[in-house]
Coordinates of C-alpha atoms and ligand atoms in Angstrom, one line a residue:
M1 CA 5.6 2.0 -17.3
E2 CA 6.7 -1.3 -18.7
K3 CA 10.1 -1.2 -17.0
L4 CA 8.6 -0.1 -13.7
L5 CA 5.9 -2.8 -13.4
H6 CA 6.4 -6.2 -12.0
N7 CA 3.8 -8.7 -13.1
Y8 CA 0.6 -7.5 -11.3
S9 CA -2.2 -9.3 -13.1
E10 CA -3.6 -11.1 -10.0
S11 CA -3.0 -8.1 -7.8
I12 CA -5.1 -5.9 -10.2
R13 CA -7.9 -8.4 -10.4
L14 CA -8.2 -8.9 -6.6
S15 CA -7.8 -5.3 -5.8
K16 CA -10.8 -4.4 -8.0
L17 CA -12.8 -6.8 -5.8
A18 CA -11.5 -5.1 -2.6
N19 CA -12.3 -1.7 -3.9
E20 CA -15.9 -2.7 -4.8
Y21 CA -16.7 -3.8 -1.3
I22 CA -14.4 -1.7 0.9
P23 CA -14.7 2.1 1.0
G24 CA -11.1 3.2 0.1
G25 CA -10.2 -0.4 -0.7
A26 CA -8.4 -0.8 2.7
H27 CA -9.1 -0.7 6.4
T28 CA -6.4 1.9 7.1
Y29 CA -6.2 5.1 5.1
S30 CA -2.4 4.9 5.0
K31 CA -2.6 1.7 3.0
G32 CA -4.9 3.2 0.3
D33 CA -4.2 3.4 -3.4
D34 CA -3.9 7.2 -3.1
Q35 CA -0.8 6.7 -0.8
F36 CA 1.2 4.8 -3.3
P37 CA 2.4 5.3 -6.9
A38 CA 0.8 3.4 -9.8
N39 CA 3.5 0.7 -9.8
A40 CA 3.1 -0.3 -6.2
P41 CA 1.9 -3.8 -5.4
K42 CA -1.8 -3.5 -4.7
L43 CA -2.2 -6.5 -2.4
I44 CA 0.2 -8.3 -0.2
D45 CA 0.0 -12.0 0.0
R46 CA 2.5 -12.8 2.9
G47 CA 5.5 -11.7 4.8
H48 CA 8.5 -13.2 6.5
G49 CA 11.2 -11.4 8.4
C50 CA 11.6 -8.1 6.6
K51 CA 10.4 -9.4 3.2
L52 CA 7.0 -9.2 1.6
W53 CA 5.5 -11.0 -1.3
D54 CA 2.5 -9.7 -3.3
V55 CA -0.2 -11.9 -4.8
D56 CA 1.7 -12.2 -8.0
G57 CA 4.8 -13.5 -6.2
N58 CA 7.0 -10.3 -6.5
Q59 CA 9.3 -9.9 -3.5
Y60 CA 10.1 -6.6 -1.6
I61 CA 12.1 -5.5 1.3
D62 CA 9.6 -4.0 3.7
M63 CA 10.7 -0.8 5.4
A64 CA 7.3 0.0 6.9
M65 CA 6.8 -3.2 8.9
S66 CA 3.0 -3.3 9.3
L67 CA 2.6 0.4 10.3
G68 CA 5.3 0.0 12.9
T69 CA 3.9 -3.1 14.6
T70 CA 6.0 -6.1 13.5
V71 CA 9.1 -5.0 15.3
L72 CA 10.6 -8.4 15.4
G73 CA 9.7 -9.3 11.8
H74 CA 6.8 -10.9 10.0
A75 CA 5.9 -14.4 11.2
Y76 CA 8.4 -14.3 14.1
E77 CA 8.6 -17.9 15.5
P78 CA 8.8 -17.3 19.3
V79 CA 5.7 -15.1 19.1
L80 CA 3.9 -17.5 16.9
D81 CA 4.6 -20.3 19.3
A82 CA 3.0 -18.4 22.1
V83 CA 0.0 -17.6 19.9
R84 CA -0.4 -21.3 18.8
Y85 CA -0.3 -22.4 22.5
E86 CA -3.3 -20.1 23.3
L87 CA -5.2 -20.7 20.1
V88 CA -5.9 -24.3 20.9
R89 CA -6.9 -23.6 24.5
G90 CA -9.6 -21.1 23.5
V91 CA -9.2 -17.4 22.7
N92 CA -11.8 -15.6 24.8
F93 CA -13.9 -16.4 27.9
C94 CA -16.6 -14.9 30.0
R95 CA -14.2 -14.2 32.9
P96 CA -10.6 -12.9 32.6
S97 CA -7.8 -15.3 31.6
V98 CA -4.7 -15.7 33.6
I99 CA -2.5 -13.9 31.1
E100 CA -4.4 -10.6 31.2
G101 CA -2.9 -10.0 34.7
K102 CA 0.5 -11.3 33.6
L103 CA 0.7 -8.7 30.8
A104 CA -0.5 -6.0 33.1
E105 CA 2.1 -6.9 35.6
L106 CA 4.8 -7.0 33.0
L107 CA 3.9 -3.6 31.7
S108 CA 3.8 -2.2 35.2
S109 CA 7.3 -3.5 35.8
L110 CA 8.7 -1.9 32.7
I111 CA 6.9 1.5 32.1
P112 CA 7.9 4.1 34.7
S113 CA 4.4 5.6 35.0
A114 CA 2.4 2.4 34.9
E115 CA 0.8 1.5 38.3
M116 CA -2.3 0.1 36.7
V117 CA -3.1 -1.1 33.1
K118 CA -6.2 -1.4 31.0
L119 CA -5.8 -3.4 27.8
G120 CA -7.5 -2.5 24.5
K121 CA -7.1 -3.5 20.8
H122 CA -6.0 -0.3 19.2
G123 CA -3.8 2.6 20.0
S124 CA -6.8 4.9 19.5
D125 CA -8.7 3.0 22.3
A126 CA -5.9 3.7 24.7
V127 CA -5.3 7.4 23.9
T128 CA -9.1 8.1 23.9
G129 CA -9.4 6.1 27.1
A130 CA -6.8 8.4 28.7
I131 CA -8.7 11.6 27.4
K132 CA -11.9 10.3 28.9
L133 CA -10.3 9.4 32.2
A134 CA -8.7 12.9 32.4
R135 CA -12.1 14.5 31.7
A136 CA -13.8 12.3 34.3
Y137 CA -11.1 13.0 37.0
T138 CA -11.0 16.7 36.5
G139 CA -14.6 17.3 35.6
R140 CA -13.5 19.6 32.8
K141 CA -14.5 19.4 29.1
Y142 CA -11.6 21.0 27.1
I143 CA -8.6 19.0 26.1
A144 CA -5.4 20.1 24.5
R145 CA -3.5 18.2 21.8
C146 CA -0.1 18.8 20.2
A147 CA -0.6 20.4 16.8
D148 CA 2.6 18.7 15.6
D149 CA 1.4 15.2 16.1
A150 CA 0.3 13.7 12.8
F151 CA -2.2 11.4 14.5
N152 CA -3.5 10.4 17.9
A153 CA -6.8 8.5 17.4
I154 CA -9.6 7.8 15.1
H155 CA -12.1 9.3 17.5
D156 CA -14.0 12.5 17.2
W157 CA -12.0 14.5 19.7
F158 CA -8.9 14.1 17.4
I159 CA -10.4 13.8 13.9
G160 CA -12.7 16.8 14.6
S161 CA -9.5 18.9 14.9
T162 CA -8.2 17.9 11.4
V163 CA -9.4 19.0 8.0
V164 CA -11.4 15.8 7.6
N165 CA -13.8 16.9 10.3
R166 CA -17.0 16.1 8.4
G167 CA -19.4 14.2 10.6
V168 CA -18.0 15.6 13.9
P169 CA -20.4 18.1 15.5
E170 CA -19.0 21.6 15.9
E171 CA -19.6 21.5 19.6
V172 CA -17.2 18.5 19.8
Q173 CA -14.7 20.2 17.5
R174 CA -14.5 23.2 19.7
L175 CA -13.5 21.2 22.8
T176 CA -10.1 20.2 21.3
L177 CA -7.5 23.0 21.7
Q178 CA -4.0 22.9 20.2
F179 CA -0.5 23.7 21.3
K180 CA 2.9 23.5 19.7
Y181 CA 5.7 21.1 20.6
N182 CA 8.6 22.7 22.3
D183 CA 6.6 25.9 22.7
I184 CA 5.7 26.2 26.4
E185 CA 4.2 29.7 25.9
S186 CA 1.6 28.1 23.6
C187 CA 0.6 25.9 26.5
E188 CA 0.6 28.7 29.0
R189 CA -1.6 30.7 26.7
L190 CA -4.2 28.0 26.6
F191 CA -4.4 27.9 30.4
D192 CA -4.7 31.7 30.4
E193 CA -7.5 31.6 27.9
Y194 CA -9.4 28.6 29.4
P195 CA -8.7 28.9 33.2
G196 CA -9.8 25.9 35.2
Q197 CA -11.3 24.3 32.1
I198 CA -8.7 22.1 30.5
A199 CA -8.7 18.5 31.5
C200 CA -5.4 17.4 29.9
F201 CA -2.5 17.9 27.5
N202 CA -1.9 15.0 25.2
L203 CA 1.2 14.6 23.0
E204 CA 3.7 12.2 21.6
P205 CA 6.6 12.8 24.1
V206 CA 9.2 12.4 21.3
S207 CA 8.4 12.2 17.6
F208 CA 10.9 13.4 15.1
T209 CA 12.2 16.5 17.0
P210 CA 14.0 16.2 20.4
P211 CA 12.4 18.0 23.3
K212 CA 14.2 21.3 23.9
D213 CA 14.8 23.5 27.0
N214 CA 13.1 21.0 29.4
F215 CA 9.8 21.3 27.5
L216 CA 8.3 18.1 28.8
E217 CA 9.3 18.8 32.5
K218 CA 7.9 22.3 32.2
L219 CA 4.7 21.0 30.6
K220 CA 4.2 18.5 33.5
T221 CA 4.8 21.3 36.1
L222 CA 2.4 23.6 34.2
C223 CA -0.3 20.9 34.0
E224 CA 0.0 20.1 37.7
K225 CA -0.1 23.8 38.6
N226 CA -3.3 24.1 36.6
G227 CA -5.0 20.9 37.8
A228 CA -4.7 19.2 34.4
L229 CA -3.3 15.7 33.6
L230 CA -0.4 15.1 31.3
I231 CA -0.9 12.3 28.8
F232 CA 1.8 10.8 26.6
D233 CA 0.7 9.1 23.4
E234 CA 3.4 6.4 23.3
V235 CA 1.6 4.3 20.6
V236 CA 4.6 4.8 18.3
S237 CA 7.4 5.5 20.8
G238 CA 6.6 2.7 23.2
F239 CA 8.9 -0.3 23.1
R240 CA 10.8 1.5 20.4
F241 CA 12.8 4.4 21.9
S242 CA 13.3 2.4 25.2
I243 CA 11.7 -0.6 26.8
G244 CA 9.9 1.7 29.2
G245 CA 8.9 4.0 26.3
A246 CA 10.1 7.5 25.5
Q247 CA 9.1 8.5 29.0
E248 CA 11.9 6.4 30.3
M249 CA 14.3 7.9 27.8
V250 CA 13.4 11.5 28.6
G251 CA 12.9 10.9 32.3
V252 CA 9.5 12.5 32.5
T253 CA 6.6 10.5 33.8
P254 CA 3.1 11.5 32.6
H255 CA 0.0 10.9 34.6
L256 CA -1.4 8.6 31.9
S257 CA 0.0 7.1 28.8
A258 CA -1.0 5.0 25.8
F259 CA 0.8 2.1 24.2
G260 CA 0.1 0.0 21.1
K261 CA 1.9 -0.7 17.8
A262 CA 5.3 -2.3 18.9
M263 CA 4.0 -4.3 21.9
A264 CA 2.6 -7.4 20.2
N265 CA 4.5 -7.9 16.9
G266 CA 1.5 -7.1 14.7
F267 CA -1.2 -8.7 16.9
S268 CA -3.9 -6.3 18.1
V269 CA -3.1 -5.2 21.6
S270 CA -2.9 -1.7 23.2
A271 CA -2.6 -0.5 26.7
L272 CA -3.7 2.5 28.7
V273 CA -1.4 2.8 31.7
G274 CA -1.1 5.3 34.5
Q275 CA -1.0 6.2 38.1
K276 CA -3.4 4.4 40.4
E277 CA -5.1 7.6 41.6
F278 CA -6.6 8.1 38.1
M279 CA -6.8 4.6 36.8
K280 CA -8.7 3.2 39.8
L281 CA -11.7 5.4 38.7
G282 CA -12.3 2.8 36.0
G283 CA -12.5 0.1 38.6
I284 CA -15.4 -1.4 40.6
S285 CA -14.3 -1.0 44.2
H286 CA -14.1 2.8 44.8
D287 CA -17.0 4.8 46.2
Q288 CA -17.0 7.7 43.8
E289 CA -19.2 8.1 40.7
R290 CA -18.1 5.4 38.2
V291 CA -16.2 5.9 34.9
F292 CA -16.9 3.5 32.0
L293 CA -13.3 2.9 30.9
L294 CA -12.2 0.7 27.9
S295 CA -14.6 -2.3 28.1
T296 CA -14.4 -4.3 24.9
T297 CA -15.5 -7.8 23.8
H298 CA -12.1 -8.6 22.4
G299 CA -9.9 -6.9 24.9
G300 CA -9.0 -10.1 26.7
E301 CA -8.3 -12.2 23.5
T302 CA -5.7 -14.7 24.8
H303 CA -3.6 -15.3 21.8
S304 CA -3.0 -11.5 21.2
I305 CA -2.1 -11.0 24.8
A306 CA 0.3 -14.0 24.6
A307 CA 1.8 -12.5 21.5
S308 CA 2.4 -9.3 23.4
I309 CA 4.1 -11.0 26.4
A310 CA 6.3 -13.0 24.0
C311 CA 7.1 -9.9 21.9
I312 CA 8.1 -7.8 24.9
N313 CA 10.2 -10.7 26.3
E314 CA 11.9 -11.2 22.9
I315 CA 12.6 -7.4 22.6
I316 CA 14.4 -7.7 26.0
K317 CA 16.1 -11.0 25.3
Q318 CA 17.4 -10.0 21.9
D319 CA 18.3 -6.4 22.9
A320 CA 16.1 -5.5 19.9
I321 CA 15.9 -1.8 20.9
A322 CA 19.7 -1.4 20.5
H323 CA 19.3 -3.1 17.1
F324 CA 16.5 -0.6 16.0
W325 CA 18.8 2.4 17.0
K326 CA 21.8 0.9 15.2
T327 CA 19.9 -0.2 12.1
G328 CA 18.0 3.1 11.5
Q329 CA 21.2 5.1 12.1
A330 CA 23.0 3.0 9.5
L331 CA 20.2 3.6 7.0
M332 CA 20.2 7.3 7.6
D333 CA 24.0 7.5 7.4
G334 CA 24.1 5.3 4.3
I335 CA 21.4 7.4 2.5
K336 CA 23.1 10.6 3.5
S337 CA 26.5 9.5 2.1
A338 CA 24.8 8.2 -1.1
S339 CA 23.0 11.5 -1.7
I340 CA 26.2 13.5 -1.2
E341 CA 28.1 11.2 -3.5
L342 CA 25.4 11.8 -6.2
G343 CA 25.1 15.5 -5.6
A344 CA 21.4 14.8 -4.9
E345 CA 21.2 16.1 -1.2
K346 CA 18.8 18.8 -2.3
Y347 CA 16.1 16.2 -3.2
I348 CA 16.0 14.4 0.2
N349 CA 15.6 15.5 3.8
I350 CA 16.7 13.2 6.5
S351 CA 15.7 13.7 10.2
G352 CA 14.5 11.8 13.2
Y353 CA 16.1 9.2 15.3
G354 CA 17.8 5.8 14.6
V355 CA 14.6 4.2 16.0
K356 CA 12.4 6.5 14.0
P357 CA 14.1 7.9 10.9
A358 CA 12.2 10.4 8.8
F359 CA 12.7 11.0 5.1
S360 CA 10.9 13.6 2.9
F361 CA 11.6 14.5 -0.7
N362 CA 12.0 17.8 -2.5
D363 CA 11.0 19.0 -6.0
E364 CA 13.3 20.9 -8.4
C365 CA 12.9 24.1 -6.3
G366 CA 13.9 22.4 -3.1
N367 CA 10.3 22.3 -1.7
I368 CA 8.9 19.2 0.1
S369 CA 6.7 17.7 -2.6
M370 CA 4.2 14.9 -3.0
L371 CA 5.4 14.6 -6.6
A372 CA 9.0 14.0 -5.5
R373 CA 7.7 11.5 -2.9
T374 CA 5.8 9.7 -5.7
L375 CA 8.8 9.5 -7.9
F376 CA 11.0 8.2 -5.1
M377 CA 8.5 5.5 -4.2
Q378 CA 7.9 4.6 -7.8
E379 CA 11.7 4.0 -8.4
S380 CA 12.3 2.2 -5.1
I381 CA 9.4 -0.1 -5.7
A382 CA 10.6 -0.9 -9.2
R383 CA 13.8 -2.0 -7.5
G384 CA 12.1 -4.1 -4.8
V385 CA 11.9 -1.8 -1.8
L386 CA 8.6 -0.7 -0.2
M387 CA 9.4 2.4 1.8
P388 CA 6.4 4.7 2.3
Y389 CA 8.1 5.4 5.7
V390 CA 10.8 3.7 7.7
V391 CA 10.4 1.5 10.7
P392 CA 13.6 -0.3 11.7
S393 CA 12.9 -3.8 13.0
F394 CA 14.9 -6.7 14.5
A395 CA 14.5 -8.5 11.1
H396 CA 16.5 -5.9 9.2
K397 CA 20.0 -7.1 9.0
K398 CA 23.1 -5.4 7.6
E399 CA 22.7 -6.9 4.1
D400 CA 19.1 -5.6 3.9
I401 CA 20.1 -2.1 4.9
D402 CA 23.0 -2.2 2.4
F403 CA 20.5 -3.3 -0.3
V404 CA 18.0 -0.5 0.6
V405 CA 20.8 2.1 0.5
E406 CA 21.7 1.0 -3.0
V407 CA 18.1 1.2 -4.1
V408 CA 17.6 4.6 -2.6
K409 CA 20.8 5.8 -4.3
D410 CA 19.5 4.5 -7.7
S411 CA 16.2 6.2 -7.0
L412 CA 17.8 9.5 -6.1
K413 CA 19.8 9.3 -9.3
V414 CA 16.6 9.0 -11.4
M415 CA 15.1 11.9 -9.4
K416 CA 18.1 14.1 -10.0
E417 CA 18.2 13.3 -13.7
A418 CA 14.5 14.0 -14.0
A419 CA 14.8 17.3 -12.0
E420 CA 17.7 18.4 -14.2
G421 CA 16.0 17.2 -17.4
K422 CA 12.3 17.3 -18.3
G423 CA 11.1 17.7 -14.7
M424 CA 10.0 15.2 -12.1
A425 CA 6.3 15.3 -13.2
S426 CA 7.3 13.9 -16.6
A427 CA 9.0 10.9 -14.9
I428 CA 5.9 9.8 -13.0
V429 CA 3.6 7.1 -14.2
G430 CA 0.0 7.6 -13.0
E431 CA -1.1 10.1 -10.3
A432 CA 0.9 11.6 -7.5
V433 CA 0.3 10.4 -4.0
K434 CA -1.9 12.5 -1.8
P435 CA -1.9 13.4 1.9
V436 CA -4.3 11.3 4.1
F437 CA -5.6 14.4 5.8
R438 CA -7.3 16.4 2.9
K439 CA -10.8 17.8 2.6
F440 CA -11.7 16.4 -0.8
N441 CA -10.5 13.4 -2.8
Ligands
PLP1 C1 1.0 8.4 17.5 C2 -0.2 7.6 17.3 N1 -1.1 7.5 18.2 C3 -2.2 6.7 18.0 C4 -2.4 6.0 16.9 C5 -3.6 5.2 16.7 O1 -3.3 3.8 16.8 P1 -4.3 2.7 16.1 O2 -4.3 2.9 14.7 O3 -3.8 1.4 16.6 O4 -5.7 3.0 16.7 C6 -1.4 6.1 15.9 C7 -1.6 5.3 14.6 O5 -0.9 5.4 13.6 C8 -0.3 6.9 16.0 O6 0.6 7.0 15.1

């Protein structure tokens, strides 16, 4: 343990305090102590570019970038300038501010399916807003979500369909149906089983696996034939795969889509966008029954909206998306070569895209394992890299990626030696990390 630990005295003291007052010790489950090995920094003090410092002053290369939000880097000056400008002019008013319309117009000009835009604070708001609108438009109660998506929203329609469904009424759970990505038959079967009853199909258009055999086009046609709406959850893929989202990359426009994460460099802004025919139902000038769509006290917060406009403009100006693709690919290639050089390929799986690389880790028998993941994170943290998952950002430069590849190589070496020696379990200090979605602690 000694060699693995940085000095964490302040971190441990302050984290006890957080755990006493916050259930889970964090406001996002993926940040919890159960997601990290025992030698992980418990509390972060500050970040700059792609570097983080914990409260004891230890420095790390950040590969997770604020759950995928700080795409330009922590404390990115042009975004901060825009935020500062608004902060001193007042942050929220009883009528809309000018920049709400400006961001909506910008999003409409960039996202192929965006004729109208409703802003929120969280990705969950936007996805759940889309589900609500689809139900309202179609008058149907069932919804279908992609079983391969790890997460779509904190709301009951999604959480009720996971193992952590405590507190969600059974009646609500039953309304969410599931289909498989790239399996059009699984979608057809749902329409056969619930004819005229499904309001929408919701999915991440591209996650780690490419769409095959025109799956997304076929799904759109199938939805339209059956009077349902197609919703793309672009909370992760938006402003990452392409400036107009994955929908621009794959050339399929959904009826509604949801954006969040990458659109405001860490500030809290999300957007439900879509075709006017559906979106206008949330408005106040049609003569149909009204739909109460995404109305929040903080939705018009000026400095966050300014951050979003500045972030999107910088992504365009710096050609940051090309940088994400290149950087992530360099990382995947570097790690692949390192693992081959070490003869450790059997312990790591590399998949995904340059903009969204995925790594998982295998135990001695070649099975994906939380124990192997824990050992990997323990060793990379000990060497100054925080990599619970990978989000390439504009702040990651070649020297950072070279450093991370070296750290991953050293970590894989430890994993291989442990696997071939006393076993990975014996090399882990503390408990193994656990999946977020589990029934019991
Ligand atoms: C694909 C996807 N959709 C929606 C969400 C929800 O976003 P938020 O946490 O901003 O509510 C997430 C969050 O991780 C996500 O990964």
